[in-house]
Short mmCIF file of C-alpha atoms in Angstrom, two decimals:
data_model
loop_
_atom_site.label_atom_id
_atom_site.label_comp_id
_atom_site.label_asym_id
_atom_site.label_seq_id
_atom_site.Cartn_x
_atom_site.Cartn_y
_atom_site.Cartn_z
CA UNK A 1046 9.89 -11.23 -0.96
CA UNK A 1047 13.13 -12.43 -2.26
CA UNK A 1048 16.19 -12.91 0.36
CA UNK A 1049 17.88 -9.83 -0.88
CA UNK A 1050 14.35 -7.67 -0.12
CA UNK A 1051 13.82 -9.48 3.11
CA UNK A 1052 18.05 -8.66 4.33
CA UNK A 1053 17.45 -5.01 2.92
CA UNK A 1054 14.08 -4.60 5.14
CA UNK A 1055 16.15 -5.92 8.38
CA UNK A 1056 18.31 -3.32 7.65
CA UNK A 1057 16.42 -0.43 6.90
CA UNK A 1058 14.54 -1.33 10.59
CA UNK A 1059 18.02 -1.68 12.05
CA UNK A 1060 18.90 1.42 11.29
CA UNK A 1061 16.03 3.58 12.09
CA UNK A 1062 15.51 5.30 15.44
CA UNK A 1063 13.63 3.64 18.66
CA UNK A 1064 10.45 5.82 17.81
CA UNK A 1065 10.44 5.02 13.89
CA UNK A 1066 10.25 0.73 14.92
CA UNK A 1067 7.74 1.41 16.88
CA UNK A 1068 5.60 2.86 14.61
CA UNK A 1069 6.56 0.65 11.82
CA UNK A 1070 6.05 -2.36 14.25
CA UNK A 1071 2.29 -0.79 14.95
CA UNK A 1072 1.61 -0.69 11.50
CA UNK A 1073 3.13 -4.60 11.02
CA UNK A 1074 1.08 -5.65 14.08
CA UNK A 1075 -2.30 -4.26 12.77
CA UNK A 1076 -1.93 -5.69 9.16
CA UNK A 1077 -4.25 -8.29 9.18
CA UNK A 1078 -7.23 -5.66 10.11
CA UNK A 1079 -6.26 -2.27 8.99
CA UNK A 1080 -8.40 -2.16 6.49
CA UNK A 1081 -12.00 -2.31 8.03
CA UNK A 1082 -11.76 1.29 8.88
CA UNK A 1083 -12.78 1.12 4.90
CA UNK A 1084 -15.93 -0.99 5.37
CA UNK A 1085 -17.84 1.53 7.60
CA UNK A 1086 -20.66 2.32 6.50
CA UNK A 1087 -20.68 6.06 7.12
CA UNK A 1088 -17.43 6.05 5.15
CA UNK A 1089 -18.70 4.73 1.59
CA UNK A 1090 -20.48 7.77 0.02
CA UNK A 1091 -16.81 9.64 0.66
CA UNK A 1092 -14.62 6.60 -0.39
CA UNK A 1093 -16.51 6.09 -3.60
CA UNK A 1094 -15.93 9.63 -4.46
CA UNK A 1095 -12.06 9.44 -3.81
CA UNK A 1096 -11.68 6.22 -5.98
CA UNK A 1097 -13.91 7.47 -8.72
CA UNK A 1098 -11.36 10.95 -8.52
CA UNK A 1099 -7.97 9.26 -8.08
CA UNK A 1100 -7.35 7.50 -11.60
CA UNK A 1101 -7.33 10.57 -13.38
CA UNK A 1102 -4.97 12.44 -11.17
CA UNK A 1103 -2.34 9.78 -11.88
CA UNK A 1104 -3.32 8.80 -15.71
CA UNK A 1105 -0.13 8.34 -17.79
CA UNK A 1106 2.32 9.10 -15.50
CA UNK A 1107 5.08 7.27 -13.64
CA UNK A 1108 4.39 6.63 -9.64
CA UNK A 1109 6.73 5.66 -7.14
CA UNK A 1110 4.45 5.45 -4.18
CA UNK A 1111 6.12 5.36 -0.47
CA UNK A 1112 4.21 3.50 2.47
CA UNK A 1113 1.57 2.19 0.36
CA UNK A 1114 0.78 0.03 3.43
CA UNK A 1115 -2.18 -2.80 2.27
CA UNK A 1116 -2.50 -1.13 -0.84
CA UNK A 1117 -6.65 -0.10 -0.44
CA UNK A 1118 -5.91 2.75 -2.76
CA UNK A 1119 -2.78 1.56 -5.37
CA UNK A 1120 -5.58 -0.29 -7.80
CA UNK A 1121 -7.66 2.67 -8.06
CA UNK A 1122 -4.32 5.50 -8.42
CA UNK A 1123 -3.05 2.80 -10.76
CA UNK A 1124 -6.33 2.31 -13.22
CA UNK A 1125 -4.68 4.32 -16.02
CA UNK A 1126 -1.19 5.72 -15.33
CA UNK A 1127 2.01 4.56 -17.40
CA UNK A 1128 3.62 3.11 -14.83
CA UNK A 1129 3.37 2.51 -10.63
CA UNK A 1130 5.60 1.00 -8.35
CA UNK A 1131 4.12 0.74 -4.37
CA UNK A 1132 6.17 -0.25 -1.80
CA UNK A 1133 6.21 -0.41 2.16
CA UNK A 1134 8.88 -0.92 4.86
CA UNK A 1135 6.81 -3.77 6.58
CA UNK A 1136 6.27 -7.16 4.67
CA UNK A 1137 2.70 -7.65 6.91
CA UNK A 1138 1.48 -5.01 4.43
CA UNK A 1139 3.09 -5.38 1.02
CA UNK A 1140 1.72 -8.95 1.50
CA UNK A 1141 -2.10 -7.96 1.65
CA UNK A 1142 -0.86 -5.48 -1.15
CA UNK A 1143 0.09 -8.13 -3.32
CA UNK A 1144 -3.31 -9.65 -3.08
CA UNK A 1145 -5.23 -6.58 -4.40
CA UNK A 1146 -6.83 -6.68 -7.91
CA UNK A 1147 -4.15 -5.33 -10.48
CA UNK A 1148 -5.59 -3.07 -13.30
CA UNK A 1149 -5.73 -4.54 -16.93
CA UNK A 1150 -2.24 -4.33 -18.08
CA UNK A 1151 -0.80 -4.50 -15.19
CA UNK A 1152 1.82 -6.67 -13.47
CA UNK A 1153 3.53 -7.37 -9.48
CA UNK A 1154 6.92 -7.72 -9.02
CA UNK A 1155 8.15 -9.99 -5.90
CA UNK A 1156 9.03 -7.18 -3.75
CA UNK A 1157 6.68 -4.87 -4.17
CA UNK A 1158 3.52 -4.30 -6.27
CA UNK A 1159 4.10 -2.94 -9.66
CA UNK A 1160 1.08 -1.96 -12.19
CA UNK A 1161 2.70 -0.77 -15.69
CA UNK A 1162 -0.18 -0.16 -18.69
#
């Protein structure tokens, strides 16, 4: 995240309410292991079925998408639209976003991940 990302962050917290840094401090906290809730195994059949459905509900259009968190779903939304831009208030997330897989065509900004086709 560039300097001018990371000041803009501390100041979006800084200005929300006591209840809002809470929950975006939960979310911050539980980075690093969010994302097994998508390794159960009762949970694949259904998960399959939503990544197989999502690229065509976003195919050639332009997404801005808001609390993207780790990013499970941004590679699959992202497969075949025009452009997509995910972001998140906490940098614990967008930096287990940035990791993700981009689509073919597809390239990350330093702030945020961006997939463009």
């Amino acid at each position: 995240m560039s300097e001018v990302g990371h000041d803009q962050s501390m100041q979006i917290k800084a200005d929300m309410g006591l209840e809002d840094q809470q929950t975006a401090r939960y979310y911050a906290e539980r980075a690093a292991y969010y994302e097994r809730v998508y390794h159960k195994p009762e949970r694949q059949r259904d998960l399959r079925r939503m990544e197989a459905a999502l690229p065509e509900c976003f195919a050639g259009r332009h997404v801005l998408e808001l609390a993207c968190g780790t990013g499970w779903w941004t590679p699959f939304g992202a497969r075949d639209c025009a452009s997509w831009l995910a972001t998140d208030l906490n940098e614990e997330t967008m930096q287990i976003a940035r990791q993700k897989a981009l689509p073919a065509g597809a390239r990350s900004s330093s702030r945020s991940s961006t997939h463009t086709r």
